[in-house]
Amino acid sequence: GTHGSVPAVPEKDDIQYLTPVQIGTPPQTLNLDFDSGSSDLWVFSSETPSRQVNGQAQYDPTKSSTSKKVDGQTWSISYGDGSASSGVVFKDVVHVGDVSFPSQSVEVAQKVSSSFSSDENNDGLLGLAFSKINTVKPDRQTTFFDNVMSNLEKPLWTSDLKNDAPGTYNFGYIDEEAYTGEISYVPVDNSQGFWSFEASGYAIGNKSVPLKFQGIADTGTSLAMLPQEVNTAYYSQVPGASMSYSLGGYVFPCDAKIPDFTYKVGDVSITIPASFINYAEADEDGKKCFGGIQPDTDIGFSIFGDVALKAAFVVFDAGTESTPRLGWANK
Ligand SMILES: CC[C@H](C)[C@H](NC(=O)[C@H](C)NC(=O)[C@@H](CCSC)NC[C@@H](N)Cc1ccccc1)C(=O)O
């Protein structure tokens, strides 16, 4: 079977990671946000109104000899941060490193919300959650990973995101050099279409708490959105920390001494270093900094976004065992 390796290049503050993908014939390269928290592959395109395009690369199906319009199909997606996009569907060849699929559904944007328009480096998303939450109607489409899975050496992909440095997404194999110790696997509940798992505890500094809580592994979310009790316990250890409604979350003095945060999943404990949690300056005068850990209130589960994932090597395994599973390792 095949396998492939592509870079995950961070934007400023590691707010998201972008990966070059080739679409069509001759290949058109777009930098996409590989997102394990959604299941649509959508791109800025020749059909995106020019007033909504600010520097993004655009896929033009009329310039690809292998593109085919999928008549009667439309898509419309909205995300937890309030952003959204919608449009129509083509099929075309998509290459992710050495892994290709000849007739991948490429969802062409005819409308994108302002936060996408203003993000000039992000040319679209490549969804890696489960196909059941793909938004194409009337016929739901399958993700790139679902489409190539049977050709991969192993039915899995892995994330090795890094802090302020390019990381790697691998497809079809586990790079034994990319992690230390053992990979601990936990079962995935994909009933809501996400890579949802149970964390079995956390620790702040050297105080550990055996709290069990459900969360999703979401490469497309920047921060670690965790239970309120975790936030209360963590920020009580940060002098000068406060919940700022105007700034949209917990902030603290940028020179505060903040603790590491450890989450336990399976037999493995992953420690997010304090430096990852001093996420970014929260205001112009640069005195208050925004926390990389924030509450998951009213979502119904936690979101292990990039702040949490970049401390780990993660295996998104959809088929080795009867049920999908997530493997976690230190690195
Ligand atoms: C408000 C929309 C809710 C959250 C829900 N949508 C979702 O769950 C979508 C699929 N996933 C997401 O909104 C989130 C997971 C939220 S858990 C409820 N992940 C993907 C997101 N970070 C992708 C992104 C990347 C860059 C810029 C913006 C957005 C729905 O459609 O009902």
mmCIF file of C-alpha atoms and ligand atoms in Angstrom:
data_model
loop_
_atom_site.group_PDB
_atom_site.id
_atom_site.type_symbol
_atom_site.label_atom_id
_atom_site.label_comp_id
_atom_site.label_asym_id
_atom_site.label_seq_id
_atom_site.Cartn_x
_atom_site.Cartn_y
_atom_site.Cartn_z
ATOM 1 C CA GLY A 1 0.000 0.000 0.000
ATOM 2 C CA THR A 2 0.915 3.618 -0.208
ATOM 3 C CA HIS A 3 2.023 6.057 2.449
ATOM 4 C CA GLY A 4 2.806 9.759 2.530
ATOM 5 C CA SER A 5 4.273 12.523 4.637
ATOM 6 C CA VAL A 6 3.440 16.231 4.427
ATOM 7 C CA PRO A 7 4.486 19.254 6.504
ATOM 8 C CA ALA A 8 2.179 21.067 8.949
ATOM 9 C CA VAL A 9 3.395 24.671 8.771
ATOM 10 C CA PRO A 10 2.276 26.941 11.617
ATOM 11 C CA GLU A 11 0.810 30.388 11.067
ATOM 12 C CA LYS A 12 1.686 33.180 13.545
ATOM 13 C CA ASP A 13 1.129 32.075 17.187
ATOM 14 C CA ASP A 14 0.481 28.518 15.926
ATOM 15 C CA ILE A 15 -3.126 29.653 15.440
ATOM 16 C CA GLN A 16 -3.404 27.003 12.711
ATOM 17 C CA TYR A 17 -1.193 24.720 10.636
ATOM 18 C CA LEU A 18 -1.250 24.708 6.826
ATOM 19 C CA THR A 19 -0.270 21.909 4.442
ATOM 20 C CA PRO A 20 0.343 22.147 0.662
ATOM 21 C CA VAL A 21 -2.063 19.988 -1.376
ATOM 22 C CA GLN A 22 -2.090 19.524 -5.179
ATOM 23 C CA ILE A 23 -5.502 19.561 -6.899
ATOM 24 C CA GLY A 24 -6.241 18.898 -10.596
ATOM 25 C CA THR A 25 -4.302 18.474 -13.840
ATOM 26 C CA PRO A 26 -1.924 20.242 -14.170
ATOM 27 C CA PRO A 27 -1.651 20.385 -10.360
ATOM 28 C CA GLN A 28 -2.847 23.537 -8.571
ATOM 29 C CA THR A 29 -1.199 23.841 -5.124
ATOM 30 C CA LEU A 30 -3.318 25.176 -2.251
ATOM 31 C CA ASN A 31 -2.319 25.404 1.419
ATOM 32 C CA LEU A 32 -5.085 23.742 3.424
ATOM 33 C CA ASP A 33 -5.873 23.483 7.131
ATOM 34 C CA PHE A 34 -5.964 19.725 7.890
ATOM 35 C CA ASP A 35 -8.868 19.592 10.301
ATOM 36 C CA SER A 36 -9.712 16.489 12.349
ATOM 37 C CA GLY A 37 -12.705 18.437 13.690
ATOM 38 C CA SER A 38 -14.662 18.589 10.422
ATOM 39 C CA SER A 39 -15.255 16.476 7.296
ATOM 40 C CA ASP A 40 -15.467 18.767 4.270
ATOM 41 C CA LEU A 41 -12.597 19.416 1.851
ATOM 42 C CA TRP A 42 -13.418 22.933 0.681
ATOM 43 C CA VAL A 43 -11.287 25.472 -1.155
ATOM 44 C CA PHE A 44 -11.164 29.084 -2.219
ATOM 45 C CA SER A 45 -11.927 28.961 -5.928
ATOM 46 C CA SER A 46 -12.559 30.836 -9.153
ATOM 47 C CA GLU A 47 -16.196 30.864 -7.968
ATOM 48 C CA THR A 48 -15.405 32.745 -4.729
ATOM 49 C CA PRO A 49 -16.497 36.372 -5.136
ATOM 50 C CA SER A 50 -13.365 38.510 -5.619
ATOM 51 C CA ARG A 51 -14.393 40.854 -2.775
ATOM 52 C CA GLN A 52 -14.109 37.833 -0.422
ATOM 53 C CA VAL A 53 -10.633 36.834 -1.692
ATOM 54 C CA ASN A 54 -7.592 38.500 -0.087
ATOM 55 C CA GLY A 55 -4.471 36.767 -1.345
ATOM 56 C CA GLN A 56 -5.636 33.170 -1.004
ATOM 57 C CA ALA A 57 -4.769 30.666 -3.768
ATOM 58 C CA GLN A 58 -7.881 29.697 -5.726
ATOM 59 C CA TYR A 59 -8.705 26.329 -7.311
ATOM 60 C CA ASP A 60 -9.998 26.870 -10.855
ATOM 61 C CA PRO A 61 -11.767 23.707 -12.093
ATOM 62 C CA THR A 62 -11.954 25.136 -15.633
ATOM 63 C CA LYS A 63 -8.140 24.959 -15.751
ATOM 64 C CA SER A 64 -8.051 21.276 -14.765
ATOM 65 C CA SER A 65 -8.509 18.622 -17.478
ATOM 66 C CA THR A 66 -9.594 16.099 -14.822
ATOM 67 C CA SER A 67 -12.240 18.183 -13.007
ATOM 68 C CA LYS A 68 -15.886 17.131 -13.194
ATOM 69 C CA LYS A 69 -18.840 19.136 -11.835
ATOM 70 C CA VAL A 70 -21.025 17.031 -9.514
ATOM 71 C CA ASP A 71 -24.414 18.362 -10.567
ATOM 72 C CA GLY A 72 -27.145 19.090 -8.061
ATOM 73 C CA GLN A 73 -24.847 18.952 -5.016
ATOM 74 C CA THR A 74 -24.247 21.865 -2.636
ATOM 75 C CA TRP A 75 -22.521 22.281 0.725
ATOM 76 C CA SER A 76 -22.746 24.687 3.622
ATOM 77 C CA ILE A 77 -20.672 24.427 6.805
ATOM 78 C CA SER A 78 -20.435 26.405 10.035
ATOM 79 C CA TYR A 79 -17.758 26.115 12.710
ATOM 80 C CA GLY A 80 -17.609 26.562 16.451
ATOM 81 C CA ASP A 81 -15.857 29.913 16.119
ATOM 82 C CA GLY A 82 -18.806 31.282 14.139
ATOM 83 C CA SER A 83 -17.089 31.116 10.751
ATOM 84 C CA ALA A 84 -18.814 29.541 7.747
ATOM 85 C CA SER A 85 -18.567 28.798 4.020
ATOM 86 C CA SER A 86 -20.712 27.257 1.287
ATOM 87 C CA GLY A 87 -20.784 26.393 -2.429
ATOM 88 C CA VAL A 88 -20.933 23.621 -5.018
ATOM 89 C CA VAL A 89 -19.014 20.383 -5.640
ATOM 90 C CA PHE A 90 -16.468 19.170 -8.206
ATOM 91 C CA LYS A 91 -14.492 15.936 -8.355
ATOM 92 C CA ASP A 92 -10.824 16.032 -9.217
ATOM 93 C CA VAL A 93 -7.517 14.349 -8.437
ATOM 94 C CA VAL A 94 -6.064 15.377 -5.067
ATOM 95 C CA HIS A 95 -2.447 14.666 -4.033
ATOM 96 C CA VAL A 96 -1.369 14.795 -0.373
ATOM 97 C CA GLY A 97 2.358 14.052 -0.644
ATOM 98 C CA ASP A 98 2.667 10.666 -2.357
ATOM 99 C CA VAL A 99 -0.936 9.711 -1.538
ATOM 100 C CA SER A 100 -3.494 10.522 -4.255
ATOM 101 C CA PHE A 101 -7.158 9.971 -4.956
ATOM 102 C CA PRO A 102 -8.373 10.429 -8.554
ATOM 103 C CA SER A 103 -11.932 11.573 -7.860
ATOM 104 C CA GLN A 104 -11.941 13.414 -4.550
ATOM 105 C CA SER A 105 -14.946 15.632 -3.855
ATOM 106 C CA VAL A 106 -13.535 19.159 -3.876
ATOM 107 C CA GLU A 107 -16.044 21.577 -2.410
ATOM 108 C CA VAL A 108 -15.694 24.895 -4.187
ATOM 109 C CA ALA A 109 -16.534 27.989 -2.112
ATOM 110 C CA GLN A 110 -19.047 30.452 -3.558
ATOM 111 C CA LYS A 111 -19.237 32.244 -0.193
ATOM 112 C CA VAL A 112 -16.845 32.465 2.778
ATOM 113 C CA SER A 113 -17.285 34.370 6.066
ATOM 114 C CA SER A 114 -15.106 37.334 6.985
ATOM 115 C CA SER A 115 -12.619 35.445 9.161
ATOM 116 C CA PHE A 116 -11.757 33.183 6.206
ATOM 117 C CA SER A 117 -11.572 36.156 3.829
ATOM 118 C CA SER A 118 -9.128 37.961 6.115
ATOM 119 C CA ASP A 119 -6.848 34.921 6.587
ATOM 120 C CA GLU A 120 -4.711 35.263 3.462
ATOM 121 C CA ASN A 121 -2.646 32.113 4.101
ATOM 122 C CA ASN A 122 -5.550 29.696 4.464
ATOM 123 C CA ASP A 123 -6.783 28.460 1.056
ATOM 124 C CA GLY A 124 -9.355 26.076 2.568
ATOM 125 C CA LEU A 125 -9.806 23.064 4.812
ATOM 126 C CA LEU A 126 -9.178 19.343 4.385
ATOM 127 C CA GLY A 127 -11.569 17.563 6.746
ATOM 128 C CA LEU A 128 -10.253 14.496 8.600
ATOM 129 C CA ALA A 129 -13.168 13.815 10.957
ATOM 130 C CA PHE A 130 -15.662 11.066 10.040
ATOM 131 C CA SER A 131 -17.553 11.318 6.746
ATOM 132 C CA LYS A 132 -20.918 11.139 8.517
ATOM 133 C CA ILE A 133 -20.687 14.883 9.254
ATOM 134 C CA ASN A 134 -19.790 15.900 5.698
ATOM 135 C CA THR A 135 -22.248 18.677 4.756
ATOM 136 C CA VAL A 136 -22.814 17.981 1.021
ATOM 137 C CA LYS A 137 -26.523 17.609 0.146
ATOM 138 C CA PRO A 138 -28.380 15.629 -1.135
ATOM 139 C CA ASP A 139 -25.495 13.079 -1.292
ATOM 140 C CA ARG A 140 -22.967 13.245 1.552
ATOM 141 C CA GLN A 141 -19.354 12.911 0.274
ATOM 142 C CA THR A 142 -16.448 10.985 1.818
ATOM 143 C CA THR A 143 -13.237 12.463 3.214
ATOM 144 C CA PHE A 144 -9.837 12.158 1.558
ATOM 145 C CA PHE A 145 -8.739 9.784 4.359
ATOM 146 C CA ASP A 146 -11.805 7.553 3.915
ATOM 147 C CA ASN A 147 -11.173 7.492 0.158
ATOM 148 C CA VAL A 148 -7.485 6.483 0.365
ATOM 149 C CA MET A 149 -7.703 4.296 3.507
ATOM 150 C CA SER A 150 -7.932 0.948 1.700
ATOM 151 C CA ASN A 151 -4.794 1.777 -0.328
ATOM 152 C CA LEU A 152 -2.746 2.820 2.694
ATOM 153 C CA GLU A 153 -0.265 0.380 4.246
ATOM 154 C CA LYS A 154 -2.182 0.923 7.506
ATOM 155 C CA PRO A 155 -5.655 2.556 7.814
ATOM 156 C CA LEU A 156 -4.365 5.460 9.897
ATOM 157 C CA TRP A 157 -2.812 8.904 9.840
ATOM 158 C CA THR A 158 -0.680 10.607 12.481
ATOM 159 C CA SER A 159 -0.138 14.178 13.683
ATOM 160 C CA ASP A 160 3.163 15.504 14.991
ATOM 161 C CA LEU A 161 2.480 19.226 15.431
ATOM 162 C CA LYS A 162 5.245 21.410 16.852
ATOM 163 C CA ASN A 163 5.433 24.668 18.771
ATOM 164 C CA ASP A 164 6.383 27.521 16.453
ATOM 165 C CA ALA A 165 7.990 25.089 13.977
ATOM 166 C CA PRO A 166 6.843 22.925 11.078
ATOM 167 C CA GLY A 167 5.503 19.519 12.094
ATOM 168 C CA THR A 168 4.285 16.538 10.095
ATOM 169 C CA TYR A 169 1.148 14.681 9.081
ATOM 170 C CA ASN A 170 1.848 11.096 7.960
ATOM 171 C CA PHE A 171 -0.631 8.873 6.135
ATOM 172 C CA GLY A 172 -0.561 5.057 6.224
ATOM 173 C CA TYR A 173 2.332 4.462 8.607
ATOM 174 C CA ILE A 174 3.716 5.187 12.042
ATOM 175 C CA ASP A 175 7.142 6.846 12.088
ATOM 176 C CA GLU A 176 8.864 5.008 14.936
ATOM 177 C CA GLU A 177 11.412 7.851 15.229
ATOM 178 C CA ALA A 178 8.676 10.455 15.850
ATOM 179 C CA TYR A 179 7.795 9.461 19.426
ATOM 180 C CA THR A 180 9.260 8.146 22.676
ATOM 181 C CA GLY A 181 8.009 5.400 25.002
ATOM 182 C CA GLU A 182 4.849 3.490 24.152
ATOM 183 C CA ILE A 183 1.779 4.566 22.154
ATOM 184 C CA SER A 184 -1.288 4.181 24.372
ATOM 185 C CA TYR A 185 -4.524 3.550 22.466
ATOM 186 C CA VAL A 186 -7.976 4.592 23.664
ATOM 187 C CA PRO A 187 -11.317 3.821 21.998
ATOM 188 C CA VAL A 188 -12.994 6.503 19.867
ATOM 189 C CA ASP A 189 -16.723 7.256 20.023
ATOM 190 C CA ASN A 190 -17.404 8.626 16.518
ATOM 191 C CA SER A 191 -21.198 8.831 16.992
ATOM 192 C CA GLN A 192 -21.047 12.634 16.554
ATOM 193 C CA GLY A 193 -18.541 12.350 13.712
ATOM 194 C CA PHE A 194 -15.539 13.423 15.790
ATOM 195 C CA TRP A 195 -12.429 11.657 17.113
ATOM 196 C CA SER A 196 -13.949 11.646 20.611
ATOM 197 C CA PHE A 197 -12.190 9.910 23.513
ATOM 198 C CA GLU A 198 -12.061 9.892 27.309
ATOM 199 C CA ALA A 199 -9.236 11.584 29.172
ATOM 200 C CA SER A 200 -8.694 9.969 32.577
ATOM 201 C CA GLY A 201 -7.185 12.794 34.615
ATOM 202 C CA TYR A 202 -5.064 15.909 34.760
ATOM 203 C CA ALA A 203 -2.266 17.437 36.814
ATOM 204 C CA ILE A 204 -1.179 21.007 37.473
ATOM 205 C CA GLY A 205 2.407 21.181 38.612
ATOM 206 C CA ASN A 206 2.650 18.062 40.804
ATOM 207 C CA LYS A 207 -1.025 17.963 41.956
ATOM 208 C CA SER A 208 -2.947 15.300 40.012
ATOM 209 C CA VAL A 209 -6.751 14.931 39.827
ATOM 210 C CA PRO A 210 -8.410 11.696 38.558
ATOM 211 C CA LEU A 211 -11.162 13.519 36.611
ATOM 212 C CA LYS A 212 -12.562 11.532 33.674
ATOM 213 C CA PHE A 213 -13.797 13.765 30.835
ATOM 214 C CA GLN A 214 -14.726 13.378 27.151
ATOM 215 C CA GLY A 215 -12.921 15.363 24.478
ATOM 216 C CA ILE A 216 -12.262 15.480 20.742
ATOM 217 C CA ALA A 217 -8.855 15.574 19.051
ATOM 218 C CA ASP A 218 -9.197 18.634 16.809
ATOM 219 C CA THR A 219 -6.174 19.690 14.737
ATOM 220 C CA GLY A 220 -8.268 22.593 13.373
ATOM 221 C CA THR A 221 -8.824 24.286 16.744
ATOM 222 C CA SER A 222 -5.981 26.407 18.155
ATOM 223 C CA LEU A 223 -6.479 26.100 21.911
ATOM 224 C CA ALA A 224 -7.241 23.449 24.540
ATOM 225 C CA MET A 225 -10.897 24.005 25.494
ATOM 226 C CA LEU A 226 -11.190 22.068 28.777
ATOM 227 C CA PRO A 227 -13.743 21.646 31.617
ATOM 228 C CA GLN A 228 -14.446 24.732 33.732
ATOM 229 C CA GLU A 229 -13.101 22.930 36.847
ATOM 230 C CA VAL A 230 -9.779 22.423 35.072
ATOM 231 C CA ASN A 231 -9.629 26.120 34.171
ATOM 232 C CA THR A 232 -10.525 27.166 37.735
ATOM 233 C CA ALA A 233 -7.830 24.875 39.171
ATOM 234 C CA TYR A 234 -5.221 25.968 36.620
ATOM 235 C CA TYR A 235 -5.702 29.730 36.751
ATOM 236 C CA SER A 236 -5.895 29.685 40.560
ATOM 237 C CA GLN A 237 -2.170 28.833 40.261
ATOM 238 C CA VAL A 238 -1.479 31.867 38.049
ATOM 239 C CA PRO A 239 -0.965 35.139 39.970
ATOM 240 C CA GLY A 240 -3.026 37.945 38.457
ATOM 241 C CA ALA A 241 -5.089 35.660 36.189
ATOM 242 C CA SER A 242 -8.690 36.653 35.471
ATOM 243 C CA MET A 243 -11.550 35.737 33.130
ATOM 244 C CA SER A 244 -11.880 38.709 30.781
ATOM 245 C CA TYR A 245 -15.211 38.851 28.955
ATOM 246 C CA SER A 246 -13.930 41.706 26.798
ATOM 247 C CA LEU A 247 -10.836 39.755 25.716
ATOM 248 C CA GLY A 248 -12.846 36.524 25.454
ATOM 249 C CA GLY A 249 -11.224 34.253 28.019
ATOM 250 C CA TYR A 250 -8.692 33.787 30.812
ATOM 251 C CA VAL A 251 -5.814 36.269 30.653
ATOM 252 C CA PHE A 252 -2.844 36.867 32.951
ATOM 253 C CA PRO A 253 0.161 39.197 33.224
ATOM 254 C CA CYS A 254 2.585 38.218 30.420
ATOM 255 C CA ASP A 255 5.436 37.959 32.957
ATOM 256 C CA ALA A 256 3.462 35.691 35.331
ATOM 257 C CA LYS A 257 5.071 32.380 36.306
ATOM 258 C CA ILE A 258 2.587 29.782 35.055
ATOM 259 C CA PRO A 259 2.585 25.997 35.666
ATOM 260 C CA ASP A 260 2.798 23.136 33.152
ATOM 261 C CA PHE A 261 -0.421 21.216 32.512
ATOM 262 C CA THR A 262 -0.561 17.409 32.199
ATOM 263 C CA TYR A 263 -3.439 15.401 30.774
ATOM 264 C CA LYS A 264 -3.707 11.633 31.199
ATOM 265 C CA VAL A 265 -5.074 9.511 28.363
ATOM 266 C CA GLY A 266 -4.858 5.706 28.504
ATOM 267 C CA ASP A 267 -1.541 4.773 30.120
ATOM 268 C CA VAL A 268 0.199 7.941 28.932
ATOM 269 C CA SER A 269 0.565 11.367 30.547
ATOM 270 C CA ILE A 270 1.140 14.269 28.163
ATOM 271 C CA THR A 271 2.610 17.447 29.627
ATOM 272 C CA ILE A 272 1.868 20.766 27.925
ATOM 273 C CA PRO A 273 4.783 23.024 28.885
ATOM 274 C CA ALA A 274 3.904 26.388 30.435
ATOM 275 C CA SER A 275 5.379 28.135 27.375
ATOM 276 C CA PHE A 276 2.600 26.655 25.190
ATOM 277 C CA ILE A 277 -0.019 27.979 27.626
ATOM 278 C CA ASN A 278 1.351 31.522 27.545
ATOM 279 C CA TYR A 279 -0.400 31.638 24.206
ATOM 280 C CA ALA A 280 -0.246 35.184 22.837
ATOM 281 C CA GLU A 281 -0.500 38.834 23.844
ATOM 282 C CA ALA A 282 -4.156 39.607 24.522
ATOM 283 C CA ASP A 283 -4.077 43.378 24.016
ATOM 284 C CA GLU A 284 -2.124 46.182 22.365
ATOM 285 C CA ASP A 285 -0.079 47.186 25.380
ATOM 286 C CA GLY A 286 1.170 43.594 25.570
ATOM 287 C CA LYS A 287 0.809 43.389 29.337
ATOM 288 C CA LYS A 288 -1.980 40.767 29.414
ATOM 289 C CA CYS A 289 -1.445 37.393 27.771
ATOM 290 C CA PHE A 290 -4.179 35.002 26.604
ATOM 291 C CA GLY A 291 -4.227 31.485 28.049
ATOM 292 C CA GLY A 292 -3.786 28.437 25.773
ATOM 293 C CA ILE A 293 -6.240 26.623 28.076
ATOM 294 C CA GLN A 294 -9.800 27.999 28.024
ATOM 295 C CA PRO A 295 -13.227 26.667 29.162
ATOM 296 C CA ASP A 296 -15.212 24.261 27.010
ATOM 297 C CA THR A 297 -18.474 25.593 28.461
ATOM 298 C CA ASP A 298 -21.694 24.796 26.555
ATOM 299 C CA ILE A 299 -20.037 22.598 23.911
ATOM 300 C CA GLY A 300 -20.779 19.379 25.838
ATOM 301 C CA PHE A 301 -17.238 18.001 25.505
ATOM 302 C CA SER A 302 -13.658 19.271 25.585
ATOM 303 C CA ILE A 303 -11.636 20.156 22.513
ATOM 304 C CA PHE A 304 -7.992 19.050 22.484
ATOM 305 C CA GLY A 305 -6.811 21.578 19.942
ATOM 306 C CA ASP A 306 -3.286 22.400 18.807
ATOM 307 C CA VAL A 307 -2.038 23.645 22.213
ATOM 308 C CA ALA A 308 -2.694 20.113 23.563
ATOM 309 C CA LEU A 309 -1.875 18.118 20.412
ATOM 310 C CA LYS A 310 1.535 19.718 19.787
ATOM 311 C CA ALA A 311 2.770 18.208 23.079
ATOM 312 C CA ALA A 312 2.032 14.700 21.741
ATOM 313 C CA PHE A 313 2.391 12.263 18.852
ATOM 314 C CA VAL A 314 -1.162 11.220 17.926
ATOM 315 C CA VAL A 315 -2.323 8.232 15.832
ATOM 316 C CA PHE A 316 -5.761 8.596 14.213
ATOM 317 C CA ASP A 317 -6.458 4.887 13.578
ATOM 318 C CA ALA A 318 -9.746 4.220 11.794
ATOM 319 C CA GLY A 319 -9.496 0.592 10.984
ATOM 320 C CA THR A 320 -6.794 -1.562 12.585
ATOM 321 C CA GLU A 321 -9.179 -2.745 15.300
ATOM 322 C CA SER A 322 -12.941 -3.158 14.850
ATOM 323 C CA THR A 323 -13.558 0.316 16.287
ATOM 324 C CA PRO A 324 -11.631 3.505 15.537
ATOM 325 C CA ARG A 325 -9.035 4.381 18.156
ATOM 326 C CA LEU A 326 -6.636 7.189 19.059
ATOM 327 C CA GLY A 327 -3.005 6.458 19.950
ATOM 328 C CA TRP A 328 -1.139 8.912 22.190
ATOM 329 C CA ALA A 329 2.595 9.087 22.844
ATOM 330 C CA ASN A 330 5.160 11.479 24.233
ATOM 331 C CA LYS A 331 7.891 12.781 21.941
HETATM 332 C C1 LIG B 1 -21.466 26.218 15.227
HETATM 333 C C2 LIG B 1 -21.208 24.972 14.387
HETATM 334 C C3 LIG B 1 -21.112 23.712 15.248
HETATM 335 C C4 LIG B 1 -19.875 23.818 16.114
HETATM 336 C C5 LIG B 1 -21.012 22.472 14.354
HETATM 337 N N1 LIG B 1 -19.848 22.561 13.481
HETATM 338 C C6 LIG B 1 -18.792 21.755 13.755
HETATM 339 O O1 LIG B 1 -18.723 21.005 14.716
HETATM 340 C C7 LIG B 1 -17.633 21.835 12.769
HETATM 341 C C8 LIG B 1 -17.751 20.694 11.761
HETATM 342 N N2 LIG B 1 -16.382 21.690 13.535
HETATM 343 C C9 LIG B 1 -15.975 22.719 14.342
HETATM 344 O O2 LIG B 1 -16.547 23.780 14.381
HETATM 345 C C10 LIG B 1 -14.732 22.519 15.226
HETATM 346 C C11 LIG B 1 -15.121 21.557 16.304
HETATM 347 C C12 LIG B 1 -16.072 22.209 17.257
HETATM 348 S S1 LIG B 1 -16.728 21.053 18.402
HETATM 349 C C13 LIG B 1 -18.420 21.497 18.496
HETATM 350 N N3 LIG B 1 -13.557 21.977 14.578
HETATM 351 C C14 LIG B 1 -13.221 22.447 13.346
HETATM 352 C C15 LIG B 1 -12.882 23.916 13.321
HETATM 353 N N4 LIG B 1 -11.852 24.292 14.275
HETATM 354 C C16 LIG B 1 -12.426 24.206 11.906
HETATM 355 C C17 LIG B 1 -11.995 25.589 11.676
HETATM 356 C C18 LIG B 1 -10.701 25.809 11.239
HETATM 357 C C19 LIG B 1 -10.258 27.098 10.960
HETATM 358 C C20 LIG B 1 -11.131 28.183 11.131
HETATM 359 C C21 LIG B 1 -12.449 27.950 11.574
HETATM 360 C C22 LIG B 1 -12.872 26.650 11.842
HETATM 361 C C23 LIG B 1 -22.282 22.388 13.526
HETATM 362 O O3 LIG B 1 -22.152 22.472 12.278
HETATM 363 O O4 LIG B 1 -23.316 22.184 14.141
#
